[in-house]
Every structure is written in structure tokens, then in C-alpha cells.
C-alpha positions as a printed NumPy array, in Angstrom:
array([[ -8.836,   8.792,   1.871],
       [ -5.924,   8.714,   3.419],
       [ -4.056,  11.485,   0.979],
       [ -0.604,  10.962,   3.443],
       [ -0.686,   7.076,   2.29 ],
       [ -1.607,   7.93 ,  -1.141],
       [  1.318,  10.48 ,  -2.173],
       [  3.686,   8.062,  -0.736],
       [  2.435,   5.145,  -2.842],
       [  2.762,   7.766,  -5.752],
       [  6.09 ,  10.029,  -5.519],
       [  7.457,   6.104,  -5.045],
       [  5.636,   4.998,  -8.584],
       [  6.983,   8.106,  -9.379],
       [ 10.798,   7.396,  -8.7  ],
       [ 10.387,   3.405, -10.56 ],
       [  8.737,   6.417, -13.37 ],
       [ 11.868,   8.259, -13.327],
       [ 14.345,   5.6  , -13.238],
       [ 12.793,   3.471, -16.033],
       [ 12.619,   7.171, -18.424],
       [ 16.762,   7.519, -17.484],
       [ 17.049,   4.239, -18.598],
       [ 15.304,   3.831, -21.994],
       [ 14.905,   7.664, -22.475],
       [ 18.889,   9.222, -21.391],
       [ 19.276,  13.102, -22.926],
       [ 21.249,  15.438, -21.437],
       [ 18.278,  18.294, -21.917],
       [ 14.95 ,  18.223, -20.767],
       [ 12.654,  16.288, -22.547],
       [  9.02 ,  16.938, -23.755],
       [  6.643,  15.164, -20.994],
       [  2.961,  14.1  , -21.528],
       [  1.339,  12.87 , -18.157],
       [ -1.762,  10.836, -19.07 ],
       [ -4.481,  10.923, -16.233],
       [ -2.757,  12.763, -14.225],
       [ -5.048,  13.656, -11.097],
       [ -3.795,  16.405,  -8.651],
       [ -0.837,  17.055, -10.997],
       [  1.145,  15.503,  -8.578],
       [  3.488,  13.539, -10.833],
       [  3.904,  15.888, -13.633],
       [  4.874,  18.875, -10.531],
       [  7.359,  16.268,  -9.474],
       [  8.992,  15.585, -13.388],
       [  8.464,  19.091, -14.079],
       [ 11.037,  19.655, -10.761],
       [ 13.439,  17.411, -12.579],
       [ 13.397,  19.788, -15.26 ],
       [ 11.154,  18.569, -18.216],
       [  9.003,  20.131, -20.172],
       [  5.702,  18.626, -18.705],
       [  1.767,  18.469, -19.833],
       [ -0.66 ,  17.165, -17.475],
       [ -3.955,  15.705, -19.628],
       [ -7.391,  14.488, -17.293],
       [-10.887,  13.905, -18.082],
       [-13.465,  16.785, -16.324],
       [-14.527,  14.383, -13.957],
       [-11.408,  13.285, -12.303],
       [-11.397,  12.433,  -8.69 ],
       [ -9.131,  15.249,  -7.936],
       [-10.122,  17.906,  -9.6  ],
       [-10.362,  20.106,  -6.611],
       [ -6.9  ,  19.203,  -5.613],
       [ -4.813,  20.295,  -8.402],
       [ -1.439,  21.49 ,  -7.69 ],
       [  0.075,  21.558, -11.706],
       [ -1.428,  22.768, -14.304],
       [ -4.138,  20.288, -16.471],
       [ -5.686,  20.209, -19.359],
       [ -9.232,  18.7  , -20.228],
       [ -9.364,  15.835, -22.323],
       [-12.432,  13.687, -23.039],
       [-10.276,  10.411, -22.084],
       [ -9.762,   9.581, -26.418],
       [ -8.2  ,  12.378, -28.285],
       [ -5.444,  14.206, -27.056],
       [ -5.205,  17.778, -27.759],
       [ -1.354,  17.674, -29.121],
       [  0.063,  18.046, -32.565],
       [  2.046,  14.792, -34.338],
       [  4.699,  14.231, -32.441],
       [  4.932,  16.793, -29.319],
       [  6.29 ,  14.763, -26.911],
       [  9.501,  12.68 , -26.15 ],
       [  7.713,  10.396, -23.247],
       [  4.423,   9.775, -22.338],
       [  3.533,   8.534, -19.153],
       [  0.89 ,   7.135, -16.942],
       [  0.452,   5.961, -13.488],
       [ -2.066,   3.882, -12.296],
       [ -4.745,   5.044, -15.699],
       [ -5.153,   3.25 , -18.207],
       [ -7.026,   0.303, -16.419],
       [-10.224,   3.058, -16.252],
       [ -9.852,   3.987, -19.52 ],
       [-12.54 ,   2.535, -21.646],
       [-11.966,   3.005, -25.543],
       [ -7.998,   1.752, -24.674],
       [ -7.638,   1.058, -28.007],
       [ -8.104,   5.302, -29.447],
       [ -6.908,   6.188, -26.434],
       [ -3.537,   3.783, -27.349],
       [ -3.563,   5.07 , -31.138],
       [ -3.4  ,   9.   , -29.949],
       [ -0.418,   8.389, -27.439],
       [  1.124,   6.952, -30.516],
       [  0.092,   9.728, -32.348],
       [  1.838,  12.687, -30.701],
       [  5.005,  10.637, -29.226],
       [  7.788,  11.635, -31.352],
       [  9.441,   8.329, -33.169],
       [ 11.633,   7.487, -30.377],
       [ 10.196,   8.291, -28.256],
       [  8.902,   5.802, -24.974],
       [  5.397,   5.312, -22.891],
       [  5.858,   4.18 , -19.791],
       [  2.458,   2.891, -17.989],
       [  2.397,   1.829, -14.084],
       [ -0.508,  -0.232, -13.73 ],
       [ -1.947,  -2.376, -11.176],
       [ -1.516,  -6.223, -11.409],
       [ -3.558,  -9.114, -10.548],
       [ -1.283,  -9.082,  -7.182],
       [ -3.192,  -6.061,  -6.644],
       [ -6.381,  -7.5  ,  -7.128],
       [ -6.553, -10.944,  -5.098],
       [ -4.563,  -9.235,  -2.117],
       [ -7.636,  -5.932,  -2.458],
       [-10.308,  -8.593,  -2.87 ],
       [ -8.886, -10.193,   0.668],
       [ -8.517,  -7.025,   2.345],
       [-11.976,  -5.804,   2.061],
       [-13.899,  -7.675,   4.214],
       [-11.715,  -6.719,   7.75 ],
       [-11.774,  -3.247,   5.866],
       [-16.062,  -3.27 ,   5.655],
       [-15.605,  -3.953,   9.472],
       [-13.317,  -1.607,   9.977],
       [-15.911,   0.933,   8.631],
       [-18.501,  -0.173,  10.023],
       [-16.855,   0.118,  13.264],
       [-15.706,   3.81 ,  12.02 ],
       [-19.974,   4.344,  11.059],
       [-21.191,   2.94 ,  14.213],
       [-18.944,   5.174,  16.801],
       [-19.264,   7.972,  14.649],
       [-22.875,   7.865,  14.796],
       [-22.778,   7.261,  18.494],
       [-20.555,  11.181,  18.888],
       [-22.854,  12.735,  16.078],
       [-25.812,  11.45 ,  17.609],
       [-24.864,  13.126,  21.17 ],
       [-23.693,  16.291,  19.752],
       [-26.301,  17.14 ,  17.308],
       [-29.462,  15.304,  19.051],
       [-30.433,  13.471,  15.949],
       [-29.04 ,  10.78 ,  13.509],
       [-29.902,  11.098,  10.259],
       [-26.718,  11.839,   9.335],
       [-25.435,   8.565,  11.031],
       [-28.36 ,   6.764,   9.16 ],
       [-26.89 ,   8.463,   5.648],
       [-23.737,   7.116,   5.759],
       [-24.396,   3.365,   7.083],
       [-26.329,   3.688,   4.006],
       [-23.859,   4.358,   1.41 ],
       [-22.037,   1.926,   3.769],
       [-24.352,  -1.196,   2.582],
       [-23.994,  -0.164,  -0.922],
       [-20.117,  -1.44 ,  -0.392],
       [-19.93 ,  -4.931,   1.073],
       [-19.792,  -6.288,  -2.317],
       [-16.24 ,  -5.325,  -3.263],
       [-17.196,  -4.636,  -7.167],
       [-14.438,  -4.487,  -9.904],
       [-11.837,  -1.985, -10.869],
       [-11.204,  -1.016, -13.529],
       [-13.446,  -0.962, -16.873],
       [-13.148,  -4.455, -17.807],
       [-14.377,  -7.409, -17.056],
       [-15.624,  -8.554, -13.615],
       [-14.282,  -8.458,  -9.85 ],
       [-13.152, -12.088, -10.93 ],
       [-11.845, -11.901, -14.454],
       [ -9.311,  -8.564, -13.351],
       [ -7.405, -11.043, -11.891],
       [ -6.873, -11.955, -15.744],
       [ -7.145,  -8.186, -17.079],
       [ -4.588,  -6.287, -15.066],
       [ -2.011,  -9.349, -15.565],
       [  1.301,  -8.482, -17.537],
       [  0.318, -10.774, -19.894],
       [ -2.85 ,  -8.933, -20.827],
       [ -0.884,  -5.793, -21.085],
       [  1.918,  -6.888, -23.205],
       [ -0.706,  -8.778, -25.596],
       [ -3.042,  -5.284, -25.35 ],
       [ -0.188,  -3.048, -25.92 ],
       [  0.701,  -5.326, -29.073],
       [ -2.215,  -5.322, -30.753],
       [ -2.276,  -1.653, -30.286],
       [  1.04 ,  -0.959, -32.185],
       [  3.231,  -0.991, -29.06 ],
       [  6.071,  -3.267, -28.545],
       [  6.926,  -3.926, -24.865],
       [ 10.798,  -3.422, -25.114],
       [ 10.957,  -3.982, -21.1  ],
       [  8.617,  -4.404, -18.18 ],
       [  9.272,  -5.049, -14.256],
       [  7.864,  -5.283, -11.043],
       [  8.059,  -1.798,  -9.234],
       [  8.242,  -3.401,  -5.717],
       [  5.618,  -2.291,  -3.392],
       [  3.272,  -3.582,  -1.632],
       [ -0.341,  -2.582,  -1.078],
       [ -3.816,  -2.944,  -1.657],
       [ -6.922,  -0.363,  -2.566],
       [ -8.305,  -0.511,   1.151],
       [ -5.715,   1.36 ,   2.347],
       [ -6.26 ,  -1.021,   5.78 ],
       [ -3.04 ,  -0.17 ,   7.196],
       [ -2.026,   3.02 ,   5.33 ],
       [  0.582,   4.812,   6.744],
       [  1.447,   2.362,   9.311],
       [  3.11 ,   0.493,   7.108],
       [  6.581,   2.276,   5.957],
       [  7.323,   2.675,   2.289],
       [ 10.599,  -0.317,   3.345],
       [  8.143,  -2.284,   5.224],
       [  6.128,  -2.601,   2.138],
       [  8.883,  -3.205,  -0.299],
       [ 10.033,  -6.637,   2.074],
       [  6.142,  -7.812,   1.84 ],
       [  6.428,  -7.194,  -1.898],
       [  8.735,  -9.742,  -1.552],
       [  6.451, -12.712,  -0.286],
       [  3.001, -11.434,  -0.935],
       [  4.38 ,  -9.625,  -4.943],
       [  4.357,  -6.259,  -6.042],
       [  1.129,  -4.503,  -6.505],
       [  1.474,  -2.217,  -9.721],
       [  3.764,  -2.958, -12.514],
       [  6.361,  -0.709, -14.794],
       [  6.371,  -0.321, -18.566],
       [  8.142,   0.659, -21.434],
       [  6.781,   1.01 , -24.677],
       [  8.035,   2.191, -28.05 ],
       [  5.534,   2.384, -30.733],
       [  5.291,   0.466, -34.275],
       [  7.004,   3.524, -35.815],
       [  9.323,   4.08 , -33.394],
       [ 10.887,   0.752, -33.662],
       [ 11.32 ,   1.139, -37.022],
       [ 13.19 ,   4.469, -37.117],
       [ 15.564,   3.446, -34.488],
       [ 16.04 ,  -0.303, -36.977],
       [ 16.577,   2.145, -39.806],
       [ 18.831,   4.3  , -37.889],
       [ 20.97 ,   1.178, -36.456],
       [ 21.425,  -0.031, -40.691],
       [ 22.282,   3.364, -41.122],
       [ 25.573,   2.857, -38.32 ],
       [ 27.065,   0.542, -40.723]])
């Protein structure tokens, strides 16, 4: 795993989240922010560095649990361990596609959000799914070459090939690409990752999408070129190949009703 590449991508996506918060929840005071699926807490730490009061949660099987750089609370993926109306903003980054009981989590996000609060979610797109699938074959070739050459070196150094054999066997299990999220399969994820599906899903769960936009960054799940392509190049590629992530700003149904009431009161 190329952490330098992942950090650069996630930092850029955090910029998108922060810009959307400033635009749709402007405040001279620090905000109470909940980061759902916080991973290592890198983005939570970034939000806290801006002065916000940030709480972060993730499930106990998170792949980033051993590299936490910010306090992370463990939750069950459905029920957020906070009181009603605790936060001004709920954020997530590349998380909701992995949630098994999405309806339950979206409902609990609404519960912990204050009436005039917003949710900001960054999610992979159908474009990301297509290009990740197409990039899988060259990734397998690259990985196989690494295993072959690495295995030769280890056999020379250690006088055995058991480790190399185990790695080759593990590599065989990823020759055929699989789905990335919790719904559908490799092919139907093109629909499940589309902005149209997410807008429909948010509305069905009592959320109103008030804004969504491309994050204007191109990358694939295989990380073939990783740091060989800087962010400027990836932004340029996004214009032609499509953005790999999309940002959504949501208000809960009760939040929209509250905003409408306030507007009527002003008149």
C-alpha cells in the first residue's frame, strides 16, 4: 500500500470537504463535526487543525486501526454513540459504499445532526469503478513481476522458496477483480456508484441533496502510477477521464423544514 499516494489523495479530498463546509455552513465559531469512518483519523485531525471540535468513529475492523493519528471511537457501523443533535456537520470520505446497513446509518446521522446542520460525503464514482476495472489487468502483471523478482531475491538470501510460494498463491486470489463496496457486483457497481443512485438513496432516507459536485481528481483503486502522477496531473486527467470522486452536501428532511420555517418567520 502506497501511503504517500493515499495521503495525497485524501488530503485533496479533505480540501473539497472543507470548501463545502465553508460554503454551506459558514460560521465564525468552531463547529462540532463528526467524521464517520475516520480510518487513521488523518482527515479528522485536519478538520481539528482548522479549529473545529471533531469527533471521529470507525468500526473495529478498520484497516487503519494500527496507524491512528487522532482519537477514534469504535462503533458498530449503524448506531452512532452520541446524543441527539450533537453536531453541526457530519462528514465521511469514501465510506458509505462500504456500509452494510446504509439505511440505518443514514437515519442515525440525521439523529445526531442539529436541525440546521449539514452532511458532507465524498464518494467514489462510476468513473472510478470503470477505470479501476480496466486498470486491474496491468496491475496484476505488475504485481506478478514484483512477486517473481522478489521471490528470486528472497530464495537467494534465505535459501528457500516457501514465502515466495505463499505470496504467489495469495496473488492468484486477486487475478479476477471483485466489487469494491457492499452492494451489487463488479458490473452493477457502475450504477451503485453513480451520482444518480446516491441522490435517489439519500432522498429515500430522508435527506435532501442541496448540492453536489465533482472533486476533479482522477485515480484508480489499483494505484498503478501512484506518486508518479502529481495532483496537478490528476486534476488535468479528470477533465478528460472523469472525476474519481464526487462530493455531496445534504440536509436532513427535518433540517429543511426548520430552514423553511425560519424563512417564513423572516417575512
